[in-house]
Amino acid sequence: MAPWKPDARETVLARDSIAFATGAAEAVSGMRWFRDMQGNDIQQQLAGWPAGPSFAARPPAQQRPVRKVGLFGLRALYVVIAGALEGLGGTGSFFPGAGDGPGRSQDPANEIEDFPVIQGNSGSIAQGLPWQLDPARCSEGYRAHAVVTDQRVVIVGFQDDDPSQDEVLWDIERSAIKSVERMRYSRVGEEAKICFVDGSSCRLAPPSRRMQWTVLRHLAHPTELVPIDILTPRQRGYVQSYVDSVTDRDSALSPVVTRRPSGKFLIEVTTTEPVKPDVGIFKAYSLVSKAGRRGGFNPGDV
């Protein structure tokens, strides 16, 4: 057996661990709910799902004063350091959020008072998600990974921390995804709120902290693959010099270049490291500007 492989005309953009997100606010910490569009709890009606825990939000606690810090200055420092690290190695491993706390809620009704990770009626896309995304229903040592390609999203699962046992659990064409929002109120970095074309939605996250979750990197914006031969000579020169600098690159796979929201180009190079149970596929990366120079660090690009 071997890890999942794409079709011949499909480009793999990312592979990493994935799970239903977990509440971060005090009232819903460690909890998650599955609801229909009217807000009813539907976990007992999800076809084929094993039994899972039932949760009740904690009553509001007396608010305690919170000491504020110079957040702008800290984030500015993080950006400077992250840019320096990206320039040194392009590991894609550094960009903190607002410290260790979950940050500021973007959707208090669904993050502070409640925490639905599925919202959809019977037959909806969201209700078709696999139960193996729920850590509370999986056996110890079971992992789920999301594979993002230029055409679809595939959820695979495997036992015993062994990706060679990949089993396809679910897949969907990217055309069925209406939007993906970066949700920053989280204790694991950033999470993904995925809205489907039928109006249903889900909230997914890495099961452990990520400074940059590559699944979200390639879902938060439409993917625009950029053929290397349409780049300017200077841009192509930078791409080649960066690829050559990745000494453990997988020579069987071409580098992937995508246009990012800032207008820069992201170069990603697959290494020879095997698929890892906790973080999936590792790709070294760098950014190149329109002028063909190393691009400055922009959190929205990665």
PDB file of C-alpha atoms in Angstrom:
ATOM      1  CA  MET A   1       0.000   0.000   0.000  1.00  0.00           C
ATOM      2  CA  ALA A   2       1.024   3.633  -0.448  1.00  0.00           C
ATOM      3  CA  PRO A   3      -0.214   7.121   0.412  1.00  0.00           C
ATOM      4  CA  TRP A   4      -2.976   8.542  -1.783  1.00  0.00           C
ATOM      5  CA  LYS A   5      -1.911   9.690  -5.242  1.00  0.00           C
ATOM      6  CA  PRO A   6      -3.590  12.294  -7.492  1.00  0.00           C
ATOM      7  CA  ASP A   7      -4.871  11.714 -10.996  1.00  0.00           C
ATOM      8  CA  ALA A   8      -2.406  12.271 -13.824  1.00  0.00           C
ATOM      9  CA  ARG A   9      -3.692  15.782 -14.630  1.00  0.00           C
ATOM     10  CA  GLU A  10      -4.075  16.874 -11.023  1.00  0.00           C
ATOM     11  CA  THR A  11      -1.616  18.986  -9.029  1.00  0.00           C
ATOM     12  CA  VAL A  12      -1.287  18.439  -5.288  1.00  0.00           C
ATOM     13  CA  LEU A  13      -1.045  21.773  -3.484  1.00  0.00           C
ATOM     14  CA  ALA A  14      -1.158  20.683   0.156  1.00  0.00           C
ATOM     15  CA  ARG A  15      -1.632  17.746   2.483  1.00  0.00           C
ATOM     16  CA  ASP A  16      -1.931  18.129   6.245  1.00  0.00           C
ATOM     17  CA  SER A  17      -3.833  16.828   9.263  1.00  0.00           C
ATOM     18  CA  ILE A  18      -7.431  17.954   9.645  1.00  0.00           C
ATOM     19  CA  ALA A  19     -10.290  17.627  12.135  1.00  0.00           C
ATOM     20  CA  PHE A  20     -13.491  19.326  13.142  1.00  0.00           C
ATOM     21  CA  ALA A  21     -12.515  22.448  15.063  1.00  0.00           C
ATOM     22  CA  THR A  22     -12.850  22.749  18.835  1.00  0.00           C
ATOM     23  CA  GLY A  23     -14.304  25.660  20.794  1.00  0.00           C
ATOM     24  CA  ALA A  24     -11.823  28.118  22.293  1.00  0.00           C
ATOM     25  CA  ALA A  25     -14.075  30.442  24.314  1.00  0.00           C
ATOM     26  CA  GLU A  26     -14.540  29.654  28.000  1.00  0.00           C
ATOM     27  CA  ALA A  27     -18.209  28.670  27.606  1.00  0.00           C
ATOM     28  CA  VAL A  28     -17.532  26.214  24.767  1.00  0.00           C
ATOM     29  CA  SER A  29     -13.894  25.268  25.333  1.00  0.00           C
ATOM     30  CA  GLY A  30     -13.192  21.709  24.190  1.00  0.00           C
ATOM     31  CA  MET A  31     -16.671  21.361  22.687  1.00  0.00           C
ATOM     32  CA  ARG A  32     -18.301  21.203  19.250  1.00  0.00           C
ATOM     33  CA  TRP A  33     -21.841  20.840  17.924  1.00  0.00           C
ATOM     34  CA  PHE A  34     -23.483  19.579  14.740  1.00  0.00           C
ATOM     35  CA  ARG A  35     -26.548  21.595  13.760  1.00  0.00           C
ATOM     36  CA  ASP A  36     -29.115  22.001  11.015  1.00  0.00           C
ATOM     37  CA  MET A  37     -29.867  25.387   9.484  1.00  0.00           C
ATOM     38  CA  GLN A  38     -32.457  26.042  12.202  1.00  0.00           C
ATOM     39  CA  GLY A  39     -29.880  25.524  14.952  1.00  0.00           C
ATOM     40  CA  ASN A  40     -31.102  22.119  16.121  1.00  0.00           C
ATOM     41  CA  ASP A  41     -28.587  19.557  17.377  1.00  0.00           C
ATOM     42  CA  ILE A  42     -28.464  16.808  14.737  1.00  0.00           C
ATOM     43  CA  GLN A  43     -25.601  14.589  15.830  1.00  0.00           C
ATOM     44  CA  GLN A  44     -27.990  11.718  16.578  1.00  0.00           C
ATOM     45  CA  GLN A  45     -29.414  11.950  13.035  1.00  0.00           C
ATOM     46  CA  LEU A  46     -26.126  11.848  11.129  1.00  0.00           C
ATOM     47  CA  ALA A  47     -26.313   8.664   9.062  1.00  0.00           C
ATOM     48  CA  GLY A  48     -23.702   6.036   9.843  1.00  0.00           C
ATOM     49  CA  TRP A  49     -22.005   8.017  12.586  1.00  0.00           C
ATOM     50  CA  PRO A  50     -21.008   6.214  15.806  1.00  0.00           C
ATOM     51  CA  ALA A  51     -22.138   7.686  19.107  1.00  0.00           C
ATOM     52  CA  GLY A  52     -20.246  10.699  20.335  1.00  0.00           C
ATOM     53  CA  PRO A  53     -20.253  12.923  23.410  1.00  0.00           C
ATOM     54  CA  SER A  54     -23.006  15.422  24.118  1.00  0.00           C
ATOM     55  CA  PHE A  55     -22.013  18.887  25.247  1.00  0.00           C
ATOM     56  CA  ALA A  56     -23.677  21.738  27.123  1.00  0.00           C
ATOM     57  CA  ALA A  57     -22.212  25.217  27.056  1.00  0.00           C
ATOM     58  CA  ARG A  58     -20.940  26.423  30.414  1.00  0.00           C
ATOM     59  CA  PRO A  59     -22.845  29.267  32.087  1.00  0.00           C
ATOM     60  CA  PRO A  60     -21.338  32.724  31.652  1.00  0.00           C
ATOM     61  CA  ALA A  61     -18.537  33.350  34.122  1.00  0.00           C
ATOM     62  CA  GLN A  62     -17.825  36.668  35.783  1.00  0.00           C
ATOM     63  CA  GLN A  63     -15.552  38.621  33.491  1.00  0.00           C
ATOM     64  CA  ARG A  64     -12.048  39.148  34.742  1.00  0.00           C
ATOM     65  CA  PRO A  65      -9.936  42.173  33.811  1.00  0.00           C
ATOM     66  CA  VAL A  66      -7.498  41.442  31.009  1.00  0.00           C
ATOM     67  CA  ARG A  67      -4.153  43.177  30.802  1.00  0.00           C
ATOM     68  CA  LYS A  68      -3.689  44.631  27.338  1.00  0.00           C
ATOM     69  CA  VAL A  69      -0.344  44.602  25.587  1.00  0.00           C
ATOM     70  CA  GLY A  70       1.126  46.410  22.632  1.00  0.00           C
ATOM     71  CA  LEU A  71      -0.276  43.964  20.086  1.00  0.00           C
ATOM     72  CA  PHE A  72       0.529  46.048  17.023  1.00  0.00           C
ATOM     73  CA  GLY A  73       4.184  46.237  17.942  1.00  0.00           C
ATOM     74  CA  LEU A  74       4.375  42.506  18.634  1.00  0.00           C
ATOM     75  CA  ARG A  75       2.765  41.594  15.338  1.00  0.00           C
ATOM     76  CA  ALA A  76       5.054  43.974  13.478  1.00  0.00           C
ATOM     77  CA  LEU A  77       8.035  42.257  15.095  1.00  0.00           C
ATOM     78  CA  TYR A  78       6.642  38.845  14.129  1.00  0.00           C
ATOM     79  CA  VAL A  79       6.341  39.947  10.507  1.00  0.00           C
ATOM     80  CA  VAL A  80       9.959  41.121  10.448  1.00  0.00           C
ATOM     81  CA  ILE A  81      11.226  37.866  11.996  1.00  0.00           C
ATOM     82  CA  ALA A  82       9.005  35.741   9.768  1.00  0.00           C
ATOM     83  CA  GLY A  83      10.288  37.515   6.686  1.00  0.00           C
ATOM     84  CA  ALA A  84      13.851  36.879   7.790  1.00  0.00           C
ATOM     85  CA  LEU A  85      13.188  33.181   8.395  1.00  0.00           C
ATOM     86  CA  GLU A  86      11.423  32.839   5.062  1.00  0.00           C
ATOM     87  CA  GLY A  87      14.429  34.370   3.368  1.00  0.00           C
ATOM     88  CA  LEU A  88      16.805  31.977   5.111  1.00  0.00           C
ATOM     89  CA  GLY A  89      15.013  28.764   4.404  1.00  0.00           C
ATOM     90  CA  GLY A  90      11.396  29.143   3.373  1.00  0.00           C
ATOM     91  CA  THR A  91      10.269  26.533   5.848  1.00  0.00           C
ATOM     92  CA  GLY A  92       6.807  28.014   6.208  1.00  0.00           C
ATOM     93  CA  SER A  93       6.878  27.325   9.922  1.00  0.00           C
ATOM     94  CA  PHE A  94       6.583  30.757  11.537  1.00  0.00           C
ATOM     95  CA  PHE A  95       3.839  33.284  11.835  1.00  0.00           C
ATOM     96  CA  PRO A  96       2.254  33.609  15.255  1.00  0.00           C
ATOM     97  CA  GLY A  97      -1.192  34.920  15.834  1.00  0.00           C
ATOM     98  CA  ALA A  98      -1.925  37.282  18.693  1.00  0.00           C
ATOM     99  CA  GLY A  99       0.033  35.396  21.341  1.00  0.00           C
ATOM    100  CA  ASP A 100      -1.171  32.244  23.090  1.00  0.00           C
ATOM    101  CA  GLY A 101      -4.814  33.298  23.457  1.00  0.00           C
ATOM    102  CA  PRO A 102      -7.489  32.775  20.813  1.00  0.00           C
ATOM    103  CA  GLY A 103      -7.577  36.421  19.735  1.00  0.00           C
ATOM    104  CA  ARG A 104     -10.717  38.416  18.929  1.00  0.00           C
ATOM    105  CA  SER A 105     -13.894  36.618  17.883  1.00  0.00           C
ATOM    106  CA  GLN A 106     -15.105  37.216  14.323  1.00  0.00           C
ATOM    107  CA  ASP A 107     -18.479  35.540  14.948  1.00  0.00           C
ATOM    108  CA  PRO A 108     -19.485  35.679  18.644  1.00  0.00           C
ATOM    109  CA  ALA A 109     -22.760  33.788  18.154  1.00  0.00           C
ATOM    110  CA  ASN A 110     -20.912  30.796  16.703  1.00  0.00           C
ATOM    111  CA  GLU A 111     -17.621  31.112  18.593  1.00  0.00           C
ATOM    112  CA  ILE A 112     -18.456  32.439  22.066  1.00  0.00           C
ATOM    113  CA  GLU A 113     -22.027  31.315  22.765  1.00  0.00           C
ATOM    114  CA  ASP A 114     -22.092  28.207  20.558  1.00  0.00           C
ATOM    115  CA  PHE A 115     -19.604  26.329  18.407  1.00  0.00           C
ATOM    116  CA  PRO A 116     -21.191  24.487  15.458  1.00  0.00           C
ATOM    117  CA  VAL A 117     -18.739  22.647  13.205  1.00  0.00           C
ATOM    118  CA  ILE A 118     -21.444  21.460  10.827  1.00  0.00           C
ATOM    119  CA  GLN A 119     -24.395  23.617   9.798  1.00  0.00           C
ATOM    120  CA  GLY A 120     -26.616  22.030   7.197  1.00  0.00           C
ATOM    121  CA  ASN A 121     -29.906  20.289   6.593  1.00  0.00           C
ATOM    122  CA  SER A 122     -30.399  16.655   5.659  1.00  0.00           C
ATOM    123  CA  GLY A 123     -28.764  15.825   2.331  1.00  0.00           C
ATOM    124  CA  SER A 124     -26.490  18.859   2.414  1.00  0.00           C
ATOM    125  CA  ILE A 125     -22.814  18.723   1.512  1.00  0.00           C
ATOM    126  CA  ALA A 126     -21.761  19.498   5.082  1.00  0.00           C
ATOM    127  CA  GLN A 127     -23.813  16.635   6.503  1.00  0.00           C
ATOM    128  CA  GLY A 128     -21.950  14.302   4.152  1.00  0.00           C
ATOM    129  CA  LEU A 129     -18.590  14.960   5.806  1.00  0.00           C
ATOM    130  CA  PRO A 130     -17.007  11.849   7.360  1.00  0.00           C
ATOM    131  CA  TRP A 131     -17.331  11.166  11.069  1.00  0.00           C
ATOM    132  CA  GLN A 132     -13.605  10.396  11.172  1.00  0.00           C
ATOM    133  CA  LEU A 133     -13.016  14.163  11.296  1.00  0.00           C
ATOM    134  CA  ASP A 134     -14.348  14.123  14.869  1.00  0.00           C
ATOM    135  CA  PRO A 135     -11.509  13.352  17.316  1.00  0.00           C
ATOM    136  CA  ALA A 136     -14.087  12.266  19.910  1.00  0.00           C
ATOM    137  CA  ARG A 137     -15.286   9.426  17.664  1.00  0.00           C
ATOM    138  CA  CYS A 138     -11.939   8.097  16.427  1.00  0.00           C
ATOM    139  CA  SER A 139      -9.768   5.429  18.001  1.00  0.00           C
ATOM    140  CA  GLU A 140      -6.331   6.313  19.325  1.00  0.00           C
ATOM    141  CA  GLY A 141      -3.752   6.463  16.562  1.00  0.00           C
ATOM    142  CA  TYR A 142      -6.266   7.270  13.819  1.00  0.00           C
ATOM    143  CA  ARG A 143      -5.523  10.289  11.634  1.00  0.00           C
ATOM    144  CA  ALA A 144      -7.420  12.202   8.980  1.00  0.00           C
ATOM    145  CA  HIS A 145      -5.633  14.285   6.348  1.00  0.00           C
ATOM    146  CA  ALA A 146      -6.955  16.795   3.834  1.00  0.00           C
ATOM    147  CA  VAL A 147      -5.358  16.751   0.402  1.00  0.00           C
ATOM    148  CA  VAL A 148      -5.939  19.948  -1.581  1.00  0.00           C
ATOM    149  CA  THR A 149      -5.384  19.818  -5.325  1.00  0.00           C
ATOM    150  CA  ASP A 150      -6.094  22.305  -8.071  1.00  0.00           C
ATOM    151  CA  GLN A 151      -9.352  20.421  -8.761  1.00  0.00           C
ATOM    152  CA  ARG A 152     -10.735  19.006  -5.518  1.00  0.00           C
ATOM    153  CA  VAL A 153     -10.397  18.387  -1.804  1.00  0.00           C
ATOM    154  CA  VAL A 154      -9.905  14.798  -0.655  1.00  0.00           C
ATOM    155  CA  ILE A 155     -10.197  13.576   2.937  1.00  0.00           C
ATOM    156  CA  VAL A 156      -8.199  10.431   3.654  1.00  0.00           C
ATOM    157  CA  GLY A 157      -7.832   8.493   6.888  1.00  0.00           C
ATOM    158  CA  PHE A 158      -5.379   5.948   8.208  1.00  0.00           C
ATOM    159  CA  GLN A 159      -4.745   3.915  11.348  1.00  0.00           C
ATOM    160  CA  ASP A 160      -1.596   3.399  13.403  1.00  0.00           C
ATOM    161  CA  ASP A 161      -0.002   6.656  12.221  1.00  0.00           C
ATOM    162  CA  ASP A 162       0.706   4.916   8.902  1.00  0.00           C
ATOM    163  CA  PRO A 163      -0.117   7.011   5.793  1.00  0.00           C
ATOM    164  CA  SER A 164       0.538   3.983   3.585  1.00  0.00           C
ATOM    165  CA  GLN A 165      -2.865   2.757   4.810  1.00  0.00           C
ATOM    166  CA  ASP A 166      -4.661   5.746   3.268  1.00  0.00           C
ATOM    167  CA  GLU A 167      -8.406   5.226   2.810  1.00  0.00           C
ATOM    168  CA  VAL A 168     -10.416   7.812   0.886  1.00  0.00           C
ATOM    169  CA  LEU A 169     -13.236   8.976   3.158  1.00  0.00           C
ATOM    170  CA  TRP A 170     -14.703  11.872   1.155  1.00  0.00           C
ATOM    171  CA  ASP A 171     -13.932  14.138  -1.744  1.00  0.00           C
ATOM    172  CA  ILE A 172     -15.484  17.148  -3.408  1.00  0.00           C
ATOM    173  CA  GLU A 173     -14.816  19.266  -6.465  1.00  0.00           C
ATOM    174  CA  ARG A 174     -13.559  22.722  -5.621  1.00  0.00           C
ATOM    175  CA  SER A 175     -16.397  24.169  -7.704  1.00  0.00           C
ATOM    176  CA  ALA A 176     -18.779  23.008  -4.931  1.00  0.00           C
ATOM    177  CA  ILE A 177     -17.024  25.280  -2.425  1.00  0.00           C
ATOM    178  CA  LYS A 178     -18.492  28.776  -2.405  1.00  0.00           C
ATOM    179  CA  SER A 179     -16.006  30.409  -0.032  1.00  0.00           C
ATOM    180  CA  VAL A 180     -13.413  29.699   2.633  1.00  0.00           C
ATOM    181  CA  GLU A 181     -12.810  32.133   5.477  1.00  0.00           C
ATOM    182  CA  ARG A 182      -9.753  32.277   7.714  1.00  0.00           C
ATOM    183  CA  MET A 183     -11.062  32.061  11.290  1.00  0.00           C
ATOM    184  CA  ARG A 184      -8.486  33.458  13.696  1.00  0.00           C
ATOM    185  CA  TYR A 185     -10.335  32.924  16.975  1.00  0.00           C
ATOM    186  CA  SER A 186      -8.529  29.697  17.725  1.00  0.00           C
ATOM    187  CA  ARG A 187      -5.953  28.021  19.923  1.00  0.00           C
ATOM    188  CA  VAL A 188      -4.354  26.153  17.010  1.00  0.00           C
ATOM    189  CA  GLY A 189      -3.506  29.126  14.788  1.00  0.00           C
ATOM    190  CA  GLU A 190      -6.067  29.626  12.027  1.00  0.00           C
ATOM    191  CA  GLU A 191      -9.116  27.543  11.184  1.00  0.00           C
ATOM    192  CA  ALA A 192     -11.229  27.254   8.049  1.00  0.00           C
ATOM    193  CA  LYS A 193     -14.918  28.040   7.766  1.00  0.00           C
ATOM    194  CA  ILE A 194     -15.953  26.425   4.497  1.00  0.00           C
ATOM    195  CA  CYS A 195     -19.249  27.468   2.915  1.00  0.00           C
ATOM    196  CA  PHE A 196     -20.606  25.199   0.201  1.00  0.00           C
ATOM    197  CA  VAL A 197     -22.723  26.176  -2.783  1.00  0.00           C
ATOM    198  CA  ASP A 198     -25.839  24.591  -1.211  1.00  0.00           C
ATOM    199  CA  GLY A 199     -25.669  26.956   1.789  1.00  0.00           C
ATOM    200  CA  SER A 200     -24.302  24.447   4.287  1.00  0.00           C
ATOM    201  CA  SER A 201     -20.978  24.995   6.028  1.00  0.00           C
ATOM    202  CA  CYS A 202     -18.370  23.429   8.274  1.00  0.00           C
ATOM    203  CA  ARG A 203     -15.499  24.533  10.483  1.00  0.00           C
ATOM    204  CA  LEU A 204     -12.267  22.576  10.207  1.00  0.00           C
ATOM    205  CA  ALA A 205      -8.851  22.930  11.813  1.00  0.00           C
ATOM    206  CA  PRO A 206      -5.513  21.226  12.260  1.00  0.00           C
ATOM    207  CA  PRO A 207      -5.623  18.998  15.362  1.00  0.00           C
ATOM    208  CA  SER A 208      -2.516  20.704  16.759  1.00  0.00           C
ATOM    209  CA  ARG A 209      -1.133  24.209  16.529  1.00  0.00           C
ATOM    210  CA  ARG A 210       0.057  25.487  13.150  1.00  0.00           C
ATOM    211  CA  MET A 211       1.589  28.864  12.434  1.00  0.00           C
ATOM    212  CA  GLN A 212       0.765  28.297   8.772  1.00  0.00           C
ATOM    213  CA  TRP A 213      -1.731  25.619   7.803  1.00  0.00           C
ATOM    214  CA  THR A 214      -1.081  24.776   4.155  1.00  0.00           C
ATOM    215  CA  VAL A 215      -4.610  23.401   3.698  1.00  0.00           C
ATOM    216  CA  LEU A 216      -5.996  26.857   4.453  1.00  0.00           C
ATOM    217  CA  ARG A 217      -3.279  28.534   2.386  1.00  0.00           C
ATOM    218  CA  HIS A 218      -4.626  26.886  -0.743  1.00  0.00           C
ATOM    219  CA  LEU A 219      -8.345  27.037   0.078  1.00  0.00           C
ATOM    220  CA  ALA A 220      -8.740  30.609   1.306  1.00  0.00           C
ATOM    221  CA  HIS A 221      -8.260  31.959  -2.234  1.00  0.00           C
ATOM    222  CA  PRO A 222      -8.993  30.511  -5.688  1.00  0.00           C
ATOM    223  CA  THR A 223      -5.954  28.662  -6.964  1.00  0.00           C
ATOM    224  CA  GLU A 224      -4.238  30.192  -9.963  1.00  0.00           C
ATOM    225  CA  LEU A 225      -1.453  27.916 -11.141  1.00  0.00           C
ATOM    226  CA  VAL A 226       1.192  29.873 -13.015  1.00  0.00           C
ATOM    227  CA  PRO A 227       3.220  28.052 -15.695  1.00  0.00           C
ATOM    228  CA  ILE A 228       6.887  28.871 -15.230  1.00  0.00           C
ATOM    229  CA  ASP A 229       7.319  29.643 -18.926  1.00  0.00           C
ATOM    230  CA  ILE A 230       4.988  32.666 -18.743  1.00  0.00           C
ATOM    231  CA  LEU A 231       7.055  34.342 -16.015  1.00  0.00           C
ATOM    232  CA  THR A 232       9.512  37.059 -16.930  1.00  0.00           C
ATOM    233  CA  PRO A 233      13.165  36.026 -17.398  1.00  0.00           C
ATOM    234  CA  ARG A 234      14.055  37.593 -14.066  1.00  0.00           C
ATOM    235  CA  GLN A 235      11.204  35.800 -12.284  1.00  0.00           C
ATOM    236  CA  ARG A 236      12.190  32.498 -13.892  1.00  0.00           C
ATOM    237  CA  GLY A 237      15.754  33.072 -12.794  1.00  0.00           C
ATOM    238  CA  TYR A 238      14.667  33.569  -9.203  1.00  0.00           C
ATOM    239  CA  VAL A 239      12.464  30.461  -9.314  1.00  0.00           C
ATOM    240  CA  GLN A 240      15.322  28.346 -10.637  1.00  0.00           C
ATOM    241  CA  SER A 241      17.808  29.680  -8.102  1.00  0.00           C
ATOM    242  CA  TYR A 242      15.387  28.949  -5.269  1.00  0.00           C
ATOM    243  CA  VAL A 243      14.614  25.433  -6.529  1.00  0.00           C
ATOM    244  CA  ASP A 244      18.348  24.731  -6.786  1.00  0.00           C
ATOM    245  CA  SER A 245      18.803  25.870  -3.181  1.00  0.00           C
ATOM    246  CA  VAL A 246      16.432  23.174  -1.855  1.00  0.00           C
ATOM    247  CA  THR A 247      18.957  20.367  -1.535  1.00  0.00           C
ATOM    248  CA  ASP A 248      16.425  17.692  -0.531  1.00  0.00           C
ATOM    249  CA  ARG A 249      13.894  18.512  -3.255  1.00  0.00           C
ATOM    250  CA  ASP A 250      12.031  15.687  -4.988  1.00  0.00           C
ATOM    251  CA  SER A 251      13.378  15.894  -8.525  1.00  0.00           C
ATOM    252  CA  ALA A 252      10.459  13.822  -9.834  1.00  0.00           C
ATOM    253  CA  LEU A 253       8.018  16.652  -9.052  1.00  0.00           C
ATOM    254  CA  SER A 254       8.050  20.087 -10.646  1.00  0.00           C
ATOM    255  CA  PRO A 255       7.887  23.162  -8.425  1.00  0.00           C
ATOM    256  CA  VAL A 256       4.412  24.649  -8.087  1.00  0.00           C
ATOM    257  CA  VAL A 257       3.979  28.376  -8.679  1.00  0.00           C
ATOM    258  CA  THR A 258       0.737  30.121  -7.717  1.00  0.00           C
ATOM    259  CA  ARG A 259      -0.329  33.768  -7.784  1.00  0.00           C
ATOM    260  CA  ARG A 260      -1.099  35.074  -4.308  1.00  0.00           C
ATOM    261  CA  PRO A 261      -3.562  37.795  -3.176  1.00  0.00           C
ATOM    262  CA  SER A 262      -0.797  40.416  -2.951  1.00  0.00           C
ATOM    263  CA  GLY A 263       0.166  39.808  -6.583  1.00  0.00           C
ATOM    264  CA  LYS A 264       3.392  38.016  -5.650  1.00  0.00           C
ATOM    265  CA  PHE A 265       4.117  34.483  -6.781  1.00  0.00           C
ATOM    266  CA  LEU A 266       4.489  31.615  -4.326  1.00  0.00           C
ATOM    267  CA  ILE A 267       7.050  28.947  -5.210  1.00  0.00           C
ATOM    268  CA  GLU A 268       6.594  25.595  -3.462  1.00  0.00           C
ATOM    269  CA  VAL A 269       9.065  22.742  -3.760  1.00  0.00           C
ATOM    270  CA  THR A 270       8.196  19.231  -2.593  1.00  0.00           C
ATOM    271  CA  THR A 271      10.993  17.567  -0.655  1.00  0.00           C
ATOM    272  CA  THR A 272      11.919  13.908  -0.389  1.00  0.00           C
ATOM    273  CA  GLU A 273      10.550  13.695   3.154  1.00  0.00           C
ATOM    274  CA  PRO A 274       7.821  11.031   3.379  1.00  0.00           C
ATOM    275  CA  VAL A 275       4.227  11.890   4.265  1.00  0.00           C
ATOM    276  CA  LYS A 276       4.188  12.457   8.016  1.00  0.00           C
ATOM    277  CA  PRO A 277       1.216  11.480  10.200  1.00  0.00           C
ATOM    278  CA  ASP A 278       1.155  14.794  12.049  1.00  0.00           C
ATOM    279  CA  VAL A 279       1.928  17.357   9.318  1.00  0.00           C
ATOM    280  CA  GLY A 280       1.456  15.581   5.989  1.00  0.00           C
ATOM    281  CA  ILE A 281       3.594  16.792   3.093  1.00  0.00           C
ATOM    282  CA  PHE A 282       6.394  19.270   3.671  1.00  0.00           C
ATOM    283  CA  LYS A 283       7.073  21.830   0.953  1.00  0.00           C
ATOM    284  CA  ALA A 284       9.802  24.432   1.098  1.00  0.00           C
ATOM    285  CA  TYR A 285       8.559  27.781  -0.187  1.00  0.00           C
ATOM    286  CA  SER A 286       9.556  31.284  -1.145  1.00  0.00           C
ATOM    287  CA  LEU A 287       7.832  34.334  -2.566  1.00  0.00           C
ATOM    288  CA  VAL A 288       8.926  36.225  -5.672  1.00  0.00           C
ATOM    289  CA  SER A 289       7.819  39.742  -6.528  1.00  0.00           C
ATOM    290  CA  LYS A 290       6.573  41.016  -9.877  1.00  0.00           C
ATOM    291  CA  ALA A 291      10.033  42.491 -10.367  1.00  0.00           C
ATOM    292  CA  GLY A 292      11.634  39.071  -9.985  1.00  0.00           C
ATOM    293  CA  ARG A 293      13.109  39.644  -6.536  1.00  0.00           C
ATOM    294  CA  ARG A 294      12.480  37.834  -3.282  1.00  0.00           C
ATOM    295  CA  GLY A 295       8.995  38.883  -2.231  1.00  0.00           C
ATOM    296  CA  GLY A 296       8.325  40.452   1.149  1.00  0.00           C
ATOM    297  CA  PHE A 297       6.416  38.470   3.758  1.00  0.00           C
ATOM    298  CA  ASN A 298       2.630  38.905   3.737  1.00  0.00           C
ATOM    299  CA  PRO A 299       0.512  36.698   6.056  1.00  0.00           C
ATOM    300  CA  GLY A 300      -2.386  36.641   3.583  1.00  0.00           C
ATOM    301  CA  ASP A 301      -0.143  35.039   0.981  1.00  0.00           C
ATOM    302  CA  VAL A 302       0.800  32.006   3.041  1.00  0.00           C
TER     303      VAL A 302
END
